[in-house]
Amino acid sequence: MRVSGKRIALGAAALSSALVIGIAGTASAAVGFHAVSTSGKSEIGGNYEYKYAGQADTDNPRGGGKNLYDGKFTNASATDRVGGDGVESVLALAYDEYKNGVWSHKTNVVAVVNGTRTWTFSKKADVKAYACDRAVNTTRLLNCKAAW
């Protein structure tokens, strides 16, 4: 799958605008994304949508009123660009999650391995997608590169 420079630039501009709006107030956006791992062996892509879903408990000093977002990934794919090399393609996530009055940062959350999937999420912040390599039958993610 090849994506033109104009399409990537347009997606980046839309995401940048959405992030600026998110800092200033409520936000929503639908953005196409694409990334290739630093080794060039794995490629991810798809569509990412999010919308403002409120704020974490503003009375809780650990919650601090940080914005929460609901959203979905549509046709999110992880494609192995080099078959037969013992490495699989992974779309991994990192995000902040607010549960029981406490924020926690999650990293290396495997969402898709060598395939395509659609899913939703709720009450997350700072969601990021990464293209990663992973040796078959292991859990360690390698050569990750952020899509945004």
PDB file of C-alpha atoms in Angstrom:
ATOM      1  CA  MET A   1       0.000   0.000   0.000  1.00  0.00           C
ATOM      2  CA  ARG A   2       1.489   3.303  -1.066  1.00  0.00           C
ATOM      3  CA  VAL A   3       0.263   6.639   0.240  1.00  0.00           C
ATOM      4  CA  SER A   4       1.040   9.861  -1.566  1.00  0.00           C
ATOM      5  CA  GLY A   5       2.937  12.646   0.152  1.00  0.00           C
ATOM      6  CA  LYS A   6      -0.050  14.960  -0.303  1.00  0.00           C
ATOM      7  CA  ARG A   7      -2.351  12.520   1.506  1.00  0.00           C
ATOM      8  CA  ILE A   8       0.097  12.165   4.394  1.00  0.00           C
ATOM      9  CA  ALA A   9       0.541  15.936   4.605  1.00  0.00           C
ATOM     10  CA  LEU A  10      -3.224  16.477   4.541  1.00  0.00           C
ATOM     11  CA  GLY A  11      -3.715  13.896   7.302  1.00  0.00           C
ATOM     12  CA  ALA A  12      -0.943  15.454   9.388  1.00  0.00           C
ATOM     13  CA  ALA A  13      -2.460  18.914   8.934  1.00  0.00           C
ATOM     14  CA  ALA A  14      -5.892  17.651   9.968  1.00  0.00           C
ATOM     15  CA  LEU A  15      -4.444  15.930  13.021  1.00  0.00           C
ATOM     16  CA  SER A  16      -2.448  19.024  13.993  1.00  0.00           C
ATOM     17  CA  SER A  17      -5.575  21.165  13.703  1.00  0.00           C
ATOM     18  CA  ALA A  18      -7.555  18.695  15.781  1.00  0.00           C
ATOM     19  CA  LEU A  19      -4.879  18.637  18.475  1.00  0.00           C
ATOM     20  CA  VAL A  20      -4.797  22.434  18.637  1.00  0.00           C
ATOM     21  CA  ILE A  21      -8.589  22.499  18.935  1.00  0.00           C
ATOM     22  CA  GLY A  22      -8.341  19.820  21.626  1.00  0.00           C
ATOM     23  CA  ILE A  23      -5.996  21.984  23.649  1.00  0.00           C
ATOM     24  CA  ALA A  24      -8.318  24.969  23.319  1.00  0.00           C
ATOM     25  CA  GLY A  25     -11.565  23.145  24.111  1.00  0.00           C
ATOM     26  CA  THR A  26     -13.708  20.279  22.935  1.00  0.00           C
ATOM     27  CA  ALA A  27     -12.541  18.422  19.853  1.00  0.00           C
ATOM     28  CA  SER A  28     -13.352  15.747  17.373  1.00  0.00           C
ATOM     29  CA  ALA A  29     -11.551  14.546  14.295  1.00  0.00           C
ATOM     30  CA  ALA A  30     -11.384  11.756  11.752  1.00  0.00           C
ATOM     31  CA  VAL A  31      -7.890  11.163  10.435  1.00  0.00           C
ATOM     32  CA  GLY A  32      -6.251   8.608   8.173  1.00  0.00           C
ATOM     33  CA  PHE A  33      -2.934   7.336   9.508  1.00  0.00           C
ATOM     34  CA  HIS A  34       0.068   5.465   8.126  1.00  0.00           C
ATOM     35  CA  ALA A  35       3.506   4.504   9.426  1.00  0.00           C
ATOM     36  CA  VAL A  36       6.338   2.084   8.659  1.00  0.00           C
ATOM     37  CA  SER A  37       8.562   0.608  11.393  1.00  0.00           C
ATOM     38  CA  THR A  38      12.136   1.882  11.505  1.00  0.00           C
ATOM     39  CA  SER A  39      13.339  -1.401   9.955  1.00  0.00           C
ATOM     40  CA  GLY A  40      10.891  -1.018   7.061  1.00  0.00           C
ATOM     41  CA  LYS A  41       9.500  -4.512   7.688  1.00  0.00           C
ATOM     42  CA  SER A  42       6.104  -3.509   9.135  1.00  0.00           C
ATOM     43  CA  GLU A  43       3.462  -1.087   7.908  1.00  0.00           C
ATOM     44  CA  ILE A  44       0.316   0.162   9.649  1.00  0.00           C
ATOM     45  CA  GLY A  45      -2.591   2.230   8.408  1.00  0.00           C
ATOM     46  CA  GLY A  46      -6.278   2.929   8.757  1.00  0.00           C
ATOM     47  CA  ASN A  47      -8.603   5.586  10.120  1.00  0.00           C
ATOM     48  CA  TYR A  48      -8.696   7.053  13.615  1.00  0.00           C
ATOM     49  CA  GLU A  49     -11.624   9.066  14.989  1.00  0.00           C
ATOM     50  CA  TYR A  50     -12.031  10.668  18.369  1.00  0.00           C
ATOM     51  CA  LYS A  51     -14.387  13.041  20.138  1.00  0.00           C
ATOM     52  CA  TYR A  52     -14.336  14.909  23.408  1.00  0.00           C
ATOM     53  CA  ALA A  53     -16.082  12.873  26.131  1.00  0.00           C
ATOM     54  CA  GLY A  54     -15.701  15.130  29.171  1.00  0.00           C
ATOM     55  CA  GLN A  55     -13.087  15.668  31.820  1.00  0.00           C
ATOM     56  CA  ALA A  56     -11.609  13.484  34.504  1.00  0.00           C
ATOM     57  CA  ASP A  57     -12.860  14.266  37.998  1.00  0.00           C
ATOM     58  CA  THR A  58     -11.962  17.931  38.436  1.00  0.00           C
ATOM     59  CA  ASP A  59     -12.242  17.638  42.241  1.00  0.00           C
ATOM     60  CA  ASN A  60      -9.599  14.915  42.357  1.00  0.00           C
ATOM     61  CA  PRO A  61      -6.064  16.369  42.500  1.00  0.00           C
ATOM     62  CA  ARG A  62      -4.746  13.265  40.718  1.00  0.00           C
ATOM     63  CA  GLY A  63      -7.391  13.622  37.970  1.00  0.00           C
ATOM     64  CA  GLY A  64      -6.670  17.266  37.395  1.00  0.00           C
ATOM     65  CA  GLY A  65      -9.539  17.866  34.948  1.00  0.00           C
ATOM     66  CA  LYS A  66      -7.663  16.330  32.001  1.00  0.00           C
ATOM     67  CA  ASN A  67      -9.814  15.845  28.882  1.00  0.00           C
ATOM     68  CA  LEU A  68     -11.166  12.366  28.114  1.00  0.00           C
ATOM     69  CA  TYR A  69     -11.871  11.093  24.593  1.00  0.00           C
ATOM     70  CA  ASP A  70     -13.999   8.361  23.032  1.00  0.00           C
ATOM     71  CA  GLY A  71     -13.181   7.086  19.580  1.00  0.00           C
ATOM     72  CA  LYS A  72     -12.558   4.273  17.190  1.00  0.00           C
ATOM     73  CA  PHE A  73     -10.039   2.777  14.831  1.00  0.00           C
ATOM     74  CA  THR A  74     -11.563   1.652  11.521  1.00  0.00           C
ATOM     75  CA  ASN A  75      -9.884  -0.758   9.103  1.00  0.00           C
ATOM     76  CA  ALA A  76      -6.714  -0.499  11.167  1.00  0.00           C
ATOM     77  CA  SER A  77      -4.161  -2.803   9.592  1.00  0.00           C
ATOM     78  CA  ALA A  78      -0.722  -4.207  10.300  1.00  0.00           C
ATOM     79  CA  THR A  79       1.025  -5.545   7.199  1.00  0.00           C
ATOM     80  CA  ASP A  80       4.194  -7.637   7.099  1.00  0.00           C
ATOM     81  CA  ARG A  81       6.264  -6.143   4.268  1.00  0.00           C
ATOM     82  CA  VAL A  82       8.921  -8.907   4.245  1.00  0.00           C
ATOM     83  CA  GLY A  83       7.394 -12.385   4.240  1.00  0.00           C
ATOM     84  CA  GLY A  84       9.219 -15.406   5.652  1.00  0.00           C
ATOM     85  CA  ASP A  85      11.767 -13.504   7.743  1.00  0.00           C
ATOM     86  CA  GLY A  86      10.407 -14.585  11.150  1.00  0.00           C
ATOM     87  CA  VAL A  87       9.127 -11.092  11.940  1.00  0.00           C
ATOM     88  CA  GLU A  88       5.456 -10.133  12.153  1.00  0.00           C
ATOM     89  CA  SER A  89       3.859  -6.708  11.864  1.00  0.00           C
ATOM     90  CA  VAL A  90       2.188  -5.155  14.917  1.00  0.00           C
ATOM     91  CA  LEU A  91      -0.004  -2.092  15.359  1.00  0.00           C
ATOM     92  CA  ALA A  92       0.650  -1.152  18.989  1.00  0.00           C
ATOM     93  CA  LEU A  93      -0.966   1.567  21.081  1.00  0.00           C
ATOM     94  CA  ALA A  94       0.047   3.873  23.901  1.00  0.00           C
ATOM     95  CA  TYR A  95      -2.490   5.933  25.835  1.00  0.00           C
ATOM     96  CA  ASP A  96      -3.435   7.413  29.190  1.00  0.00           C
ATOM     97  CA  GLU A  97      -6.340   5.771  31.001  1.00  0.00           C
ATOM     98  CA  TYR A  98      -8.377   7.169  33.891  1.00  0.00           C
ATOM     99  CA  LYS A  99      -9.746   4.517  36.274  1.00  0.00           C
ATOM    100  CA  ASN A 100     -10.880   4.761  39.886  1.00  0.00           C
ATOM    101  CA  GLY A 101      -9.664   8.348  40.156  1.00  0.00           C
ATOM    102  CA  VAL A 102      -6.125   7.631  38.949  1.00  0.00           C
ATOM    103  CA  TRP A 103      -4.389   8.150  35.593  1.00  0.00           C
ATOM    104  CA  SER A 104      -2.108   5.407  34.296  1.00  0.00           C
ATOM    105  CA  HIS A 105       0.009   5.350  31.150  1.00  0.00           C
ATOM    106  CA  LYS A 106      -0.283   2.197  29.022  1.00  0.00           C
ATOM    107  CA  THR A 107       2.375   1.343  26.435  1.00  0.00           C
ATOM    108  CA  ASN A 108       2.996  -1.484  23.980  1.00  0.00           C
ATOM    109  CA  VAL A 109      -0.670  -2.488  23.908  1.00  0.00           C
ATOM    110  CA  VAL A 110      -0.912  -4.862  20.932  1.00  0.00           C
ATOM    111  CA  ALA A 111      -4.025  -4.064  18.880  1.00  0.00           C
ATOM    112  CA  VAL A 112      -3.448  -5.804  15.515  1.00  0.00           C
ATOM    113  CA  VAL A 113      -0.981  -8.477  14.360  1.00  0.00           C
ATOM    114  CA  ASN A 114      -0.659  -9.181  10.609  1.00  0.00           C
ATOM    115  CA  GLY A 115      -4.260  -8.300   9.854  1.00  0.00           C
ATOM    116  CA  THR A 116      -7.049  -5.732   9.893  1.00  0.00           C
ATOM    117  CA  ARG A 117      -9.422  -4.840  12.697  1.00  0.00           C
ATOM    118  CA  THR A 118     -11.980  -2.204  13.771  1.00  0.00           C
ATOM    119  CA  TRP A 119     -12.618  -1.323  17.431  1.00  0.00           C
ATOM    120  CA  THR A 120     -13.807   1.456  19.728  1.00  0.00           C
ATOM    121  CA  PHE A 121     -12.371   2.945  22.901  1.00  0.00           C
ATOM    122  CA  SER A 122     -13.711   5.207  25.629  1.00  0.00           C
ATOM    123  CA  LYS A 123     -12.353   7.628  28.192  1.00  0.00           C
ATOM    124  CA  LYS A 124      -8.737   7.642  27.053  1.00  0.00           C
ATOM    125  CA  ALA A 125      -6.270  10.482  26.480  1.00  0.00           C
ATOM    126  CA  ASP A 126      -3.140  10.941  24.378  1.00  0.00           C
ATOM    127  CA  VAL A 127      -3.801   7.887  22.186  1.00  0.00           C
ATOM    128  CA  LYS A 128      -0.924   7.065  19.820  1.00  0.00           C
ATOM    129  CA  ALA A 129      -0.472   4.258  17.269  1.00  0.00           C
ATOM    130  CA  TYR A 130       2.876   2.653  16.425  1.00  0.00           C
ATOM    131  CA  ALA A 131       4.168   0.419  13.627  1.00  0.00           C
ATOM    132  CA  CYS A 132       6.342  -2.256  15.252  1.00  0.00           C
ATOM    133  CA  ASP A 133       8.180  -5.458  14.379  1.00  0.00           C
ATOM    134  CA  ARG A 134       7.934  -8.535  16.593  1.00  0.00           C
ATOM    135  CA  ALA A 135       9.742 -11.842  16.223  1.00  0.00           C
ATOM    136  CA  VAL A 136       7.258 -14.697  15.801  1.00  0.00           C
ATOM    137  CA  ASN A 137       6.316 -16.385  19.122  1.00  0.00           C
ATOM    138  CA  THR A 138       7.684 -13.517  21.245  1.00  0.00           C
ATOM    139  CA  THR A 139       6.115 -10.489  22.956  1.00  0.00           C
ATOM    140  CA  ARG A 140       8.899  -7.876  22.683  1.00  0.00           C
ATOM    141  CA  LEU A 141       8.133  -5.045  20.259  1.00  0.00           C
ATOM    142  CA  LEU A 142      11.029  -3.753  18.159  1.00  0.00           C
ATOM    143  CA  ASN A 143      11.739  -0.876  15.766  1.00  0.00           C
ATOM    144  CA  CYS A 144       8.538   1.007  16.666  1.00  0.00           C
ATOM    145  CA  LYS A 145       7.665   4.242  14.895  1.00  0.00           C
ATOM    146  CA  ALA A 146       4.736   6.500  15.808  1.00  0.00           C
ATOM    147  CA  ALA A 147       2.087   7.268  13.210  1.00  0.00           C
ATOM    148  CA  TRP A 148       1.592  10.743  14.756  1.00  0.00           C
TER     149      TRP A 148
END
